[in-house]
Amino acid sequence: MNRSSSRDGLTLLASGISAVATSFAIYATAELFVVTSFNRVLLEYLPGWFIATVIHRFGDFALEGSLLFSGVVLSVVVGAVSLAGYQLGSKVVPANPLPAGFALSTLFVFVVLFSVVREVVPVVGPSIVGGAVVTLLGGFSAIVSTDDVSTQRRTLMKTIAGIGVFNVVAHAFGLVRRSQTERAERELNDRAARLEAQHMVSQANENGFDVEGIKPPVTEIDDFYVVDINPSPPTINPTEWQLSITGLVEEELVLDVDDVREPETVHRAKTIRCLSDDIDGQQMDTAIWTGSRLMDLIDDADPNGEYAMLYGADEYYYSIPLADLESALLAYGMNGWELPAEHGFPVRVLVPDRWGKLQVKWLTEIEIIDAEAGGYWEERGWHGMGPVNSVTKIDRINRPGDHIQLCGHAYAGGRGVETVEVSLDGGETWEDATLGDALSHPDAARQWIYEWESDESDGEYEVYARTVDGEGTTQPEERTEPFPDGATGWPSRTIEPN
Ligand SMILES: Nc1nc2c(c(=O)[nH]1)N[C@H]1C(S)=C(S)[C@@H](COP(=O)(O)O)O[C@H]1N2
Ligand SMILES: [Mo]
């Protein structure tokens, strides 16, 4: 490789990376970030089962990964295109290579970005400018009009340093902006509601077992699992946000943030569990939610259909029978805080007794329809529109003195947890665990502990745990994977005596 072609290669990469960096500095990872748009297009071409498996397996991590991959691909593509444009331009107009190359390079990048993301000014604009500036600098240093080698070298070094500094600053700026959007949490501004919700949280947690390693009855917001289809939550301006109720209604309604808080305030303990949560998985948490009854709002529109199609601001959607929404909430508060961005700000739906996927975040539209119409994960092969499966989690095995203590939590949807049973002999005999207090609503997990005196002559303990729900049904033994109906089976541990 001779010097000028390696310098061209460098210009190529630098302008591509800078195009992406400029966009990142302005938008962080919000929707208008050019890589987010590109990533969305890329995801559309990948098979649904692949995305479903990857997102559900690796959660947010998969989205970060795919974003990084898209960012690298886009940087290289933009770089290559801009270089090709530059070279062509300077060849076609040899008398004026710099402006001609620059103009053509910018045009090429525009055409490529536009054909991929199709959104012109806000998305493509910053990248074009960022990339073009770098191409210009690189091109300028390439044809610096002197034969003096040391002047050429100095110009080149300055150019590289300038591009480097620009990129470091732009990326750092984007990272700061990103962490700001994620930490925009505020306490509920309705003081009475805030105090009541905070009281319920502390009450629940004070009444919980004081045992090493057990999950508290109510999860801290920062520890609450997050699953959705977005690399970062949609940015929603609460003063512009609207919720429309459309479709088969007597009267279409358009509500704003104040309207949805108008009906009576309801606080409710509710557990959410992702359909992809394994028997020993971590995608299940409980919060005290604050909101309005969803049907109070829907009834104002006088619905004439049997189903509601719920749409999120992120092109996520689910249809749910109105009958299932009878006691659903439209939540705007979580543990006494305004609903955080990651959990659906400004409002999310909470349907009792249903899987996490139906708890639509960033709700923007409720369309009343007359027939079942599936939803985002249904399109991708998952099932589970009905009640959640019962599940028993073993959080920790403690060994106080000559005892062994198991602790965990159990959830059985709206049916409630009646008993948790533990077997030490591989399922031959069962005994009841000690249950923690039930929270104020059955659709919330309950803590349990079980302790026994360890005896060396017992040999290994083959431990199983299972839940009996409020209808008297015992959690089934058969172990199945989460896909497509949700995991079933008893968790098990082999435990050595002390
Ligand atoms: N708008 C929207 N709502 C959504 C999702 C989504 O991708 N977009 N994911 C769903 C899934 S699969 C789950 S498990 C829950 C998770 O809620 P959490 O992130 O608050 O724990 O949100 C649900 N609501
Ligand atoms: Mo989920």
Short mmCIF file of C-alpha atoms and ligand atoms in Angstrom, two decimals:
data_model
loop_
_atom_site.label_atom_id
_atom_site.label_comp_id
_atom_site.label_asym_id
_atom_site.label_seq_id
_atom_site.Cartn_x
_atom_site.Cartn_y
_atom_site.Cartn_z
CA MET A 1 0.00 0.00 0.00
CA ASN A 2 1.50 3.36 -0.91
CA ARG A 3 1.24 6.42 1.26
CA SER A 4 -1.62 8.11 -0.54
CA SER A 5 -3.85 5.04 -0.54
CA SER A 6 -3.30 4.39 3.15
CA ARG A 7 -4.09 8.05 3.75
CA ASP A 8 -7.27 7.62 1.70
CA GLY A 9 -8.18 4.60 3.80
CA LEU A 10 -7.78 6.65 6.94
CA THR A 11 -9.92 9.46 5.54
CA LEU A 12 -12.52 6.85 4.62
CA LEU A 13 -12.82 5.49 8.11
CA ALA A 14 -12.55 8.88 9.83
CA SER A 15 -15.34 10.46 7.84
CA GLY A 16 -17.63 7.47 8.34
CA ILE A 17 -17.04 7.36 12.10
CA SER A 18 -17.39 11.13 12.34
CA ALA A 19 -20.72 11.06 10.50
CA VAL A 20 -22.02 8.62 13.10
CA ALA A 21 -20.36 10.50 15.99
CA THR A 22 -22.00 13.79 15.02
CA SER A 23 -25.41 12.20 15.05
CA PHE A 24 -24.66 10.48 18.40
CA ALA A 25 -23.57 13.77 19.96
CA ILE A 26 -26.90 15.32 19.08
CA TYR A 27 -29.35 12.50 19.69
CA ALA A 28 -27.51 9.97 21.87
CA THR A 29 -29.35 6.68 21.23
CA ALA A 30 -32.81 8.24 20.84
CA GLU A 31 -34.88 7.43 17.75
CA LEU A 32 -33.38 10.16 15.58
CA PHE A 33 -29.84 8.76 15.98
CA VAL A 34 -28.89 7.63 12.49
CA VAL A 35 -27.72 4.22 13.74
CA THR A 36 -31.02 3.62 15.56
CA SER A 37 -32.88 4.20 12.27
CA PHE A 38 -30.46 2.03 10.36
CA ASN A 39 -30.71 -0.65 13.03
CA ARG A 40 -34.49 -0.65 12.78
CA VAL A 41 -34.28 -1.20 9.02
CA LEU A 42 -31.74 -3.97 9.54
CA LEU A 43 -33.94 -5.70 12.11
CA GLU A 44 -36.85 -5.68 9.67
CA TYR A 45 -34.84 -7.85 7.28
CA LEU A 46 -33.83 -10.40 9.90
CA PRO A 47 -36.20 -13.33 10.47
CA GLY A 48 -38.67 -12.82 13.35
CA TRP A 49 -37.78 -16.03 15.21
CA PHE A 50 -34.14 -14.94 15.24
CA ILE A 51 -34.87 -11.56 16.79
CA ALA A 52 -37.34 -13.08 19.22
CA THR A 53 -34.80 -15.59 20.44
CA VAL A 54 -31.93 -13.12 20.66
CA ILE A 55 -33.86 -10.33 22.42
CA HIS A 56 -35.50 -12.72 24.80
CA ARG A 57 -32.22 -14.50 25.57
CA PHE A 58 -29.95 -11.51 25.89
CA GLY A 59 -32.43 -8.69 26.55
CA ASP A 60 -31.00 -5.22 26.48
CA PHE A 61 -27.58 -6.63 25.86
CA ALA A 62 -28.68 -7.95 22.45
CA LEU A 63 -30.01 -4.52 21.53
CA GLU A 64 -26.78 -2.83 22.56
CA GLY A 65 -24.91 -5.42 20.51
CA SER A 66 -27.03 -4.96 17.42
CA LEU A 67 -26.68 -1.19 17.77
CA LEU A 68 -22.91 -1.47 17.96
CA PHE A 69 -22.87 -3.77 14.95
CA SER A 70 -25.08 -1.36 12.97
CA GLY A 71 -22.86 1.53 14.01
CA VAL A 72 -19.73 -0.17 12.70
CA VAL A 73 -21.38 -1.24 9.45
CA LEU A 74 -22.77 2.23 8.88
CA SER A 75 -19.42 3.92 9.63
CA VAL A 76 -17.63 1.73 7.11
CA VAL A 77 -20.33 2.08 4.44
CA VAL A 78 -20.53 5.85 4.81
CA GLY A 79 -16.75 6.09 4.81
CA ALA A 80 -16.39 4.00 1.65
CA VAL A 81 -19.11 5.88 -0.17
CA SER A 82 -17.74 9.26 0.77
CA LEU A 83 -14.26 8.29 -0.37
CA ALA A 84 -15.56 6.92 -3.65
CA GLY A 85 -17.46 10.15 -4.23
CA TYR A 86 -14.41 12.22 -3.41
CA GLN A 87 -12.13 10.34 -5.78
CA LEU A 88 -14.61 10.37 -8.62
CA GLY A 89 -15.28 14.08 -8.22
CA SER A 90 -11.63 15.03 -8.20
CA LYS A 91 -10.98 12.92 -11.31
CA VAL A 92 -13.89 14.36 -13.25
CA VAL A 93 -12.87 17.97 -12.54
CA PRO A 94 -9.03 17.78 -12.32
CA ALA A 95 -8.79 21.57 -12.40
CA ASN A 96 -10.77 21.89 -9.17
CA PRO A 97 -10.36 18.54 -7.42
CA LEU A 98 -11.16 19.70 -3.91
CA PRO A 99 -14.62 21.28 -4.32
CA ALA A 100 -15.65 18.76 -6.97
CA GLY A 101 -14.59 15.79 -4.86
CA PHE A 102 -16.21 17.26 -1.81
CA ALA A 103 -19.51 17.94 -3.56
CA LEU A 104 -19.78 14.49 -5.05
CA SER A 105 -18.76 12.78 -1.83
CA THR A 106 -21.47 14.60 0.09
CA LEU A 107 -24.04 13.76 -2.55
CA PHE A 108 -23.10 10.07 -2.44
CA VAL A 109 -23.39 9.92 1.34
CA PHE A 110 -26.73 11.66 1.24
CA VAL A 111 -28.14 9.23 -1.33
CA VAL A 112 -26.95 6.21 0.63
CA LEU A 113 -28.19 7.42 4.03
CA PHE A 114 -31.48 8.60 2.63
CA SER A 115 -32.17 5.34 0.81
CA VAL A 116 -31.50 3.44 4.03
CA VAL A 117 -33.30 5.52 6.66
CA ARG A 118 -35.64 7.66 4.52
CA GLU A 119 -35.87 10.45 7.02
CA VAL A 120 -34.13 13.49 5.71
CA VAL A 121 -33.31 16.53 7.75
CA PRO A 122 -33.30 15.49 11.37
CA VAL A 123 -31.74 12.06 10.93
CA VAL A 124 -29.46 12.37 7.91
CA GLY A 125 -28.55 16.04 8.22
CA PRO A 126 -26.07 15.95 11.12
CA SER A 127 -24.29 12.93 9.68
CA ILE A 128 -23.86 14.57 6.30
CA VAL A 129 -22.30 17.63 7.87
CA GLY A 130 -20.06 15.63 10.21
CA GLY A 131 -18.86 13.30 7.48
CA ALA A 132 -18.39 16.05 4.92
CA VAL A 133 -16.23 18.16 7.21
CA VAL A 134 -13.89 15.26 7.75
CA THR A 135 -13.72 14.38 4.08
CA LEU A 136 -12.90 17.98 3.39
CA LEU A 137 -10.11 18.02 5.95
CA GLY A 138 -8.70 14.73 4.69
CA GLY A 139 -8.91 15.85 1.08
CA PHE A 140 -7.36 19.15 1.92
CA SER A 141 -4.38 17.57 3.56
CA ALA A 142 -4.01 15.20 0.61
CA ILE A 143 -3.49 17.94 -1.91
CA VAL A 144 -1.72 20.46 0.24
CA SER A 145 0.13 22.50 -2.38
CA THR A 146 3.70 22.16 -1.39
CA ASP A 147 6.46 19.72 -2.19
CA ASP A 148 7.99 20.22 1.21
CA VAL A 149 7.65 16.82 2.86
CA SER A 150 7.76 18.16 6.40
CA THR A 151 4.97 20.70 5.72
CA GLN A 152 2.86 17.91 4.24
CA ARG A 153 3.53 15.73 7.24
CA ARG A 154 2.63 18.51 9.67
CA THR A 155 -0.66 19.23 7.86
CA LEU A 156 -1.49 15.54 7.94
CA MET A 157 -0.76 15.23 11.67
CA LYS A 158 -2.89 18.29 12.44
CA THR A 159 -5.75 16.88 10.41
CA ILE A 160 -5.61 13.53 12.19
CA ALA A 161 -5.42 15.19 15.61
CA GLY A 162 -8.39 17.43 14.75
CA ILE A 163 -10.52 14.53 13.60
CA GLY A 164 -9.53 12.53 16.67
CA VAL A 165 -10.45 15.29 19.10
CA PHE A 166 -13.76 15.88 17.31
CA ASN A 167 -14.67 12.22 17.62
CA VAL A 168 -13.72 11.89 21.26
CA VAL A 169 -15.72 14.99 22.17
CA ALA A 170 -18.73 13.94 20.10
CA HIS A 171 -18.83 10.44 21.54
CA ALA A 172 -18.39 11.69 25.11
CA PHE A 173 -21.20 14.18 24.60
CA GLY A 174 -23.48 11.43 23.30
CA LEU A 175 -22.72 9.21 26.30
CA VAL A 176 -23.55 12.02 28.73
CA ARG A 177 -26.82 12.75 26.93
CA ARG A 178 -27.70 9.12 26.98
CA SER A 179 -27.21 8.73 30.72
CA GLN A 180 -29.28 11.90 31.23
CA THR A 181 -32.28 10.54 29.34
CA GLU A 182 -32.13 7.32 31.33
CA ARG A 183 -32.06 9.04 34.74
CA ALA A 184 -34.93 11.48 34.30
CA GLU A 185 -36.76 10.11 37.35
CA ARG A 186 -38.95 12.43 39.41
CA GLU A 187 -41.15 11.83 42.43
CA LEU A 188 -44.88 11.72 41.72
CA ASN A 189 -46.01 15.33 41.75
CA ASP A 190 -49.35 14.55 43.39
CA ARG A 191 -48.15 14.75 47.00
CA ALA A 192 -50.92 12.65 48.56
CA ALA A 193 -50.49 9.92 45.95
CA ARG A 194 -46.73 9.96 46.40
CA LEU A 195 -46.92 9.56 50.17
CA GLU A 196 -49.46 6.79 49.98
CA ALA A 197 -47.46 4.83 47.39
CA GLN A 198 -44.20 5.30 49.30
CA HIS A 199 -45.94 4.15 52.45
CA MET A 200 -47.15 0.98 50.71
CA VAL A 201 -43.61 0.26 49.50
CA SER A 202 -42.01 0.65 52.92
CA GLN A 203 -44.83 -1.22 54.64
CA ALA A 204 -44.44 -4.18 52.27
CA ASN A 205 -40.69 -4.28 52.63
CA GLU A 206 -40.69 -3.86 56.42
CA ASN A 207 -43.12 -6.78 56.69
CA GLY A 208 -40.89 -8.91 54.45
CA PHE A 209 -38.58 -11.61 55.82
CA ASP A 210 -35.28 -10.36 57.16
CA VAL A 211 -33.30 -13.16 55.58
CA GLU A 212 -29.98 -13.07 53.72
CA GLY A 213 -30.38 -13.11 49.93
CA ILE A 214 -34.20 -13.10 49.70
CA LYS A 215 -35.76 -10.85 47.10
CA PRO A 216 -37.70 -8.03 48.83
CA PRO A 217 -41.51 -8.01 48.33
CA VAL A 218 -41.25 -4.77 46.30
CA THR A 219 -38.33 -4.31 43.90
CA GLU A 220 -36.32 -1.07 43.81
CA ILE A 221 -36.83 0.78 40.52
CA ASP A 222 -33.14 0.46 39.61
CA ASP A 223 -33.28 -3.31 40.13
CA PHE A 224 -36.55 -3.82 38.23
CA TYR A 225 -35.90 -5.84 35.05
CA VAL A 226 -36.37 -4.09 31.69
CA VAL A 227 -37.45 -5.88 28.50
CA ASP A 228 -38.57 -4.17 25.30
CA ILE A 229 -37.75 -3.86 21.63
CA ASN A 230 -35.83 -0.56 21.91
CA PRO A 231 -32.12 0.07 22.50
CA SER A 232 -33.19 3.05 24.61
CA PRO A 233 -36.68 4.19 25.61
CA PRO A 234 -38.61 6.42 23.17
CA THR A 235 -38.20 10.09 24.14
CA ILE A 236 -41.63 11.47 24.89
CA ASN A 237 -42.34 15.09 25.63
CA PRO A 238 -45.15 15.00 28.22
CA THR A 239 -46.56 18.33 27.11
CA GLU A 240 -47.05 17.01 23.58
CA TRP A 241 -47.97 13.43 24.42
CA GLN A 242 -51.53 12.35 23.65
CA LEU A 243 -53.53 9.19 24.11
CA SER A 244 -56.22 8.65 21.52
CA ILE A 245 -59.12 6.26 21.86
CA THR A 246 -60.28 5.36 18.37
CA GLY A 247 -61.97 2.66 16.26
CA LEU A 248 -65.40 1.28 17.14
CA VAL A 249 -66.42 4.01 19.57
CA GLU A 250 -69.35 6.41 19.76
CA GLU A 251 -66.96 9.25 20.43
CA GLU A 252 -63.26 9.35 19.63
CA LEU A 253 -61.23 10.83 22.49
CA VAL A 254 -57.86 12.53 22.64
CA LEU A 255 -56.46 12.72 26.17
CA ASP A 256 -53.41 14.50 27.56
CA VAL A 257 -51.32 13.78 30.64
CA ASP A 258 -53.74 15.61 32.94
CA ASP A 259 -56.81 13.87 31.51
CA VAL A 260 -55.46 10.41 32.22
CA ARG A 261 -54.90 11.37 35.88
CA GLU A 262 -58.41 12.76 36.19
CA PRO A 263 -60.22 9.58 37.38
CA GLU A 264 -59.80 8.25 40.92
CA THR A 265 -56.20 7.41 41.87
CA VAL A 266 -55.53 3.72 42.41
CA HIS A 267 -52.41 2.17 43.98
CA ARG A 268 -51.79 -1.48 43.30
CA ALA A 269 -49.14 -4.07 44.06
CA LYS A 270 -48.40 -6.00 40.88
CA THR A 271 -45.74 -8.40 39.70
CA ILE A 272 -44.65 -8.41 36.08
CA ARG A 273 -43.02 -11.48 34.58
CA CYS A 274 -41.66 -11.79 31.05
CA LEU A 275 -42.91 -14.74 29.02
CA SER A 276 -39.25 -15.57 28.26
CA ASP A 277 -38.32 -15.85 31.95
CA ASP A 278 -36.77 -19.23 32.76
CA ILE A 279 -37.73 -21.19 35.86
CA ASP A 280 -34.54 -19.88 37.49
CA GLY A 281 -34.55 -16.61 35.50
CA GLN A 282 -34.50 -12.99 36.72
CA GLN A 283 -37.22 -11.39 34.57
CA MET A 284 -39.85 -11.04 37.28
CA ASP A 285 -40.31 -8.08 39.65
CA THR A 286 -42.93 -6.38 41.77
CA ALA A 287 -43.79 -2.72 42.24
CA ILE A 288 -46.48 -0.52 43.76
CA TRP A 289 -48.04 1.12 40.73
CA THR A 290 -50.15 4.27 40.74
CA GLY A 291 -52.68 5.01 38.02
CA SER A 292 -56.25 5.28 36.82
CA ARG A 293 -58.62 2.48 35.95
CA LEU A 294 -58.25 2.00 32.22
CA MET A 295 -61.96 1.25 31.73
CA ASP A 296 -62.89 4.59 33.33
CA LEU A 297 -61.19 6.20 30.34
CA ILE A 298 -62.32 3.74 27.68
CA ASP A 299 -65.95 3.87 28.83
CA ASP A 300 -66.01 7.63 28.20
CA ALA A 301 -65.59 6.83 24.51
CA ASP A 302 -68.55 4.37 24.52
CA PRO A 303 -66.90 1.34 22.91
CA ASN A 304 -68.85 -0.91 20.52
CA GLY A 305 -66.23 -3.66 20.03
CA GLU A 306 -65.00 -6.57 22.14
CA TYR A 307 -61.25 -5.95 21.88
CA ALA A 308 -58.78 -3.14 22.32
CA MET A 309 -55.64 -2.83 20.23
CA LEU A 310 -53.04 -1.08 22.35
CA TYR A 311 -50.21 0.77 20.59
CA GLY A 312 -46.93 1.95 22.10
CA ALA A 313 -44.91 4.88 20.77
CA ASP A 314 -42.32 2.32 19.60
CA GLU A 315 -44.49 0.46 17.05
CA TYR A 316 -45.22 -2.21 19.64
CA TYR A 317 -48.83 -3.37 19.82
CA TYR A 318 -51.12 -5.90 21.48
CA SER A 319 -54.80 -6.72 21.21
CA ILE A 320 -56.57 -7.61 24.45
CA PRO A 321 -60.24 -8.52 25.08
CA LEU A 322 -62.02 -5.64 26.83
CA ALA A 323 -63.21 -8.21 29.37
CA ASP A 324 -59.56 -8.73 30.42
CA LEU A 325 -59.14 -4.99 30.89
CA GLU A 326 -62.00 -4.78 33.40
CA SER A 327 -59.65 -4.14 36.31
CA ALA A 328 -56.59 -3.01 34.32
CA LEU A 329 -54.72 0.15 35.28
CA LEU A 330 -53.21 2.90 33.24
CA ALA A 331 -50.16 3.50 35.42
CA TYR A 332 -48.22 6.74 35.64
CA GLY A 333 -46.44 6.07 38.92
CA MET A 334 -44.08 3.38 40.17
CA ASN A 335 -43.08 3.04 43.86
CA GLY A 336 -44.06 6.67 44.42
CA TRP A 337 -42.07 8.01 41.46
CA GLU A 338 -43.26 9.24 38.10
CA LEU A 339 -43.16 6.21 35.82
CA PRO A 340 -39.50 6.06 34.66
CA ALA A 341 -38.67 6.28 30.94
CA GLU A 342 -37.58 2.62 30.72
CA HIS A 343 -40.86 1.45 32.25
CA GLY A 344 -43.15 3.39 29.90
CA PHE A 345 -43.29 7.13 30.72
CA PRO A 346 -45.77 8.78 30.63
CA VAL A 347 -48.18 5.83 30.90
CA ARG A 348 -48.22 2.06 30.62
CA VAL A 349 -51.00 -0.51 30.77
CA LEU A 350 -51.11 -3.04 33.61
CA VAL A 351 -53.35 -6.04 33.00
CA PRO A 352 -53.75 -8.28 36.05
CA ASP A 353 -52.86 -11.96 35.67
CA ARG A 354 -51.22 -11.57 32.24
CA TRP A 355 -47.64 -11.89 30.98
CA GLY A 356 -45.26 -8.94 30.76
CA LYS A 357 -45.66 -8.58 27.00
CA LEU A 358 -49.25 -7.35 27.44
CA GLN A 359 -48.19 -4.59 29.85
CA VAL A 360 -47.77 -2.09 27.00
CA LYS A 361 -45.38 0.78 27.79
CA TRP A 362 -45.39 4.32 26.26
CA LEU A 363 -49.08 3.89 25.34
CA THR A 364 -50.28 6.29 22.62
CA GLU A 365 -53.44 4.75 21.17
CA ILE A 366 -56.26 2.44 22.12
CA GLU A 367 -58.18 1.26 19.09
CA ILE A 368 -61.44 -0.56 19.76
CA ILE A 369 -61.85 -3.48 17.34
CA ASP A 370 -64.25 -6.41 17.07
CA ALA A 371 -61.92 -9.41 16.82
CA GLU A 372 -58.71 -10.82 18.28
CA ALA A 373 -55.70 -9.44 16.37
CA GLY A 374 -52.59 -10.81 18.10
CA GLY A 375 -49.61 -8.66 18.89
CA TYR A 376 -45.90 -8.03 18.38
CA TRP A 377 -44.59 -11.31 19.83
CA GLU A 378 -47.51 -13.34 18.43
CA GLU A 379 -46.25 -12.35 14.97
CA ARG A 380 -42.93 -13.87 16.01
CA GLY A 381 -44.24 -17.23 17.14
CA TRP A 382 -44.81 -16.70 20.87
CA HIS A 383 -48.13 -17.57 22.56
CA GLY A 384 -49.49 -16.76 26.01
CA MET A 385 -52.40 -14.31 25.76
CA GLY A 386 -54.03 -15.92 28.81
CA PRO A 387 -53.17 -16.17 32.52
CA VAL A 388 -49.54 -16.39 33.63
CA ASN A 389 -48.07 -19.74 34.71
CA SER A 390 -47.42 -20.27 38.40
CA VAL A 391 -43.75 -20.06 39.28
CA THR A 392 -41.59 -20.66 42.35
CA LYS A 393 -38.17 -19.02 42.62
CA ILE A 394 -35.41 -20.22 44.92
CA ASP A 395 -33.44 -17.06 45.79
CA ARG A 396 -30.77 -18.39 48.13
CA ILE A 397 -29.61 -21.35 50.24
CA ASN A 398 -28.38 -20.21 53.66
CA ARG A 399 -26.65 -22.41 56.25
CA PRO A 400 -27.26 -20.96 59.71
CA GLY A 401 -25.56 -23.24 62.28
CA ASP A 402 -26.50 -26.86 61.64
CA HIS A 403 -29.60 -25.80 59.69
CA ILE A 404 -30.22 -25.30 56.02
CA GLN A 405 -32.56 -22.51 54.98
CA LEU A 406 -34.10 -22.03 51.56
CA CYS A 407 -35.68 -18.71 50.70
CA GLY A 408 -37.44 -17.44 47.63
CA HIS A 409 -40.59 -15.95 46.19
CA ALA A 410 -43.57 -17.31 44.27
CA TYR A 411 -46.12 -15.87 41.87
CA ALA A 412 -49.40 -17.28 40.60
CA GLY A 413 -50.97 -14.29 38.82
CA GLY A 414 -54.42 -13.09 39.87
CA ARG A 415 -55.13 -16.48 41.45
CA GLY A 416 -52.73 -15.61 44.27
CA VAL A 417 -50.21 -17.86 46.03
CA GLU A 418 -51.95 -20.17 48.54
CA THR A 419 -49.04 -22.40 49.59
CA VAL A 420 -45.43 -23.07 48.63
CA GLU A 421 -44.39 -26.69 49.12
CA VAL A 422 -40.86 -28.02 49.43
CA SER A 423 -39.59 -31.57 48.94
CA LEU A 424 -36.17 -32.71 50.14
CA ASP A 425 -36.41 -36.20 48.68
CA GLY A 426 -36.85 -35.63 44.97
CA GLY A 427 -40.63 -35.15 45.11
CA GLU A 428 -41.64 -38.14 47.31
CA THR A 429 -42.85 -36.10 50.28
CA TRP A 430 -43.74 -32.42 50.57
CA GLU A 431 -44.01 -29.90 53.37
CA ASP A 432 -45.35 -26.37 53.49
CA ALA A 433 -42.91 -23.47 53.48
CA THR A 434 -43.60 -20.40 55.62
CA LEU A 435 -45.18 -17.71 53.47
CA GLY A 436 -44.55 -13.98 53.75
CA ASP A 437 -47.52 -11.61 54.01
CA ALA A 438 -49.62 -11.31 50.88
CA LEU A 439 -49.44 -7.80 49.41
CA SER A 440 -52.65 -5.82 49.04
CA HIS A 441 -53.55 -7.38 45.68
CA PRO A 442 -53.36 -11.12 44.78
CA ASP A 443 -51.51 -10.40 41.50
CA ALA A 444 -48.20 -9.98 43.35
CA ALA A 445 -45.45 -12.41 44.31
CA ARG A 446 -45.05 -13.66 47.92
CA GLN A 447 -41.88 -14.49 49.80
CA TRP A 448 -41.34 -17.93 51.35
CA ILE A 449 -38.76 -19.63 53.58
CA TYR A 450 -38.17 -23.24 54.53
CA GLU A 451 -35.65 -24.39 57.09
CA TRP A 452 -34.56 -27.79 58.41
CA GLU A 453 -31.86 -29.40 60.51
CA SER A 454 -29.17 -30.79 58.31
CA ASP A 455 -28.10 -34.37 59.00
CA GLU A 456 -25.05 -35.92 57.38
CA SER A 457 -26.67 -39.36 57.39
CA ASP A 458 -29.42 -38.02 55.07
CA GLY A 459 -26.94 -37.83 52.21
CA GLU A 460 -27.62 -35.29 49.46
CA TYR A 461 -30.95 -33.47 49.51
CA GLU A 462 -32.83 -33.51 46.20
CA VAL A 463 -34.79 -30.32 46.67
CA TYR A 464 -37.89 -29.25 44.73
CA ALA A 465 -40.22 -26.32 45.32
CA ARG A 466 -43.70 -25.74 43.90
CA THR A 467 -46.62 -23.38 44.33
CA VAL A 468 -50.30 -24.12 44.92
CA ASP A 469 -52.41 -21.22 43.68
CA GLY A 470 -55.56 -19.72 45.21
CA GLU A 471 -57.72 -22.07 43.12
CA GLY A 472 -55.98 -25.12 44.62
CA THR A 473 -54.03 -25.95 41.46
CA THR A 474 -50.48 -27.22 41.95
CA GLN A 475 -47.77 -25.88 39.66
CA PRO A 476 -47.15 -28.65 37.06
CA GLU A 477 -43.99 -30.76 37.26
CA GLU A 478 -43.12 -30.99 33.56
CA ARG A 479 -40.15 -28.79 32.64
CA THR A 480 -40.57 -26.79 29.42
CA GLU A 481 -38.60 -23.97 27.82
CA PRO A 482 -40.07 -20.43 27.81
CA PHE A 483 -40.74 -20.54 24.05
CA PRO A 484 -43.58 -20.40 23.07
CA ASP A 485 -45.97 -20.74 26.06
CA GLY A 486 -43.83 -19.69 29.04
CA ALA A 487 -41.64 -21.97 31.17
CA THR A 488 -43.19 -24.65 33.38
CA GLY A 489 -41.78 -27.03 35.99
CA TRP A 490 -40.42 -27.12 39.52
CA PRO A 491 -37.09 -25.52 40.33
CA SER A 492 -34.63 -28.00 41.81
CA ARG A 493 -31.34 -27.97 43.72
CA THR A 494 -29.06 -30.72 44.90
CA ILE A 495 -27.86 -29.72 48.37
CA GLU A 496 -25.03 -31.32 50.40
CA PRO A 497 -25.73 -31.66 54.13
CA ASN A 498 -23.72 -29.29 56.35
N1 LIG B 1 -44.29 -0.37 24.08
C1 LIG B 1 -43.75 -1.50 24.53
N2 LIG B 1 -44.26 -2.08 25.63
C2 LIG B 1 -43.74 -3.23 26.11
C3 LIG B 1 -42.66 -3.86 25.45
C4 LIG B 1 -42.13 -3.24 24.29
O1 LIG B 1 -41.18 -3.72 23.66
N3 LIG B 1 -42.69 -2.05 23.86
N4 LIG B 1 -42.18 -5.05 25.96
C5 LIG B 1 -43.09 -5.85 26.79
C6 LIG B 1 -42.44 -6.97 27.45
S1 LIG B 1 -42.02 -8.30 26.48
C7 LIG B 1 -42.28 -7.03 28.81
S2 LIG B 1 -41.71 -8.43 29.57
C8 LIG B 1 -42.61 -5.87 29.67
C9 LIG B 1 -41.46 -5.50 30.57
O2 LIG B 1 -41.76 -4.40 31.34
P1 LIG B 1 -40.59 -3.67 32.16
O3 LIG B 1 -39.49 -3.35 31.17
O4 LIG B 1 -41.20 -2.48 32.80
O5 LIG B 1 -40.09 -4.68 33.18
O6 LIG B 1 -42.97 -4.74 28.90
C10 LIG B 1 -43.83 -5.01 27.81
N5 LIG B 1 -44.29 -3.76 27.23
MO MO B 2 -41.58 -10.09 27.85
#
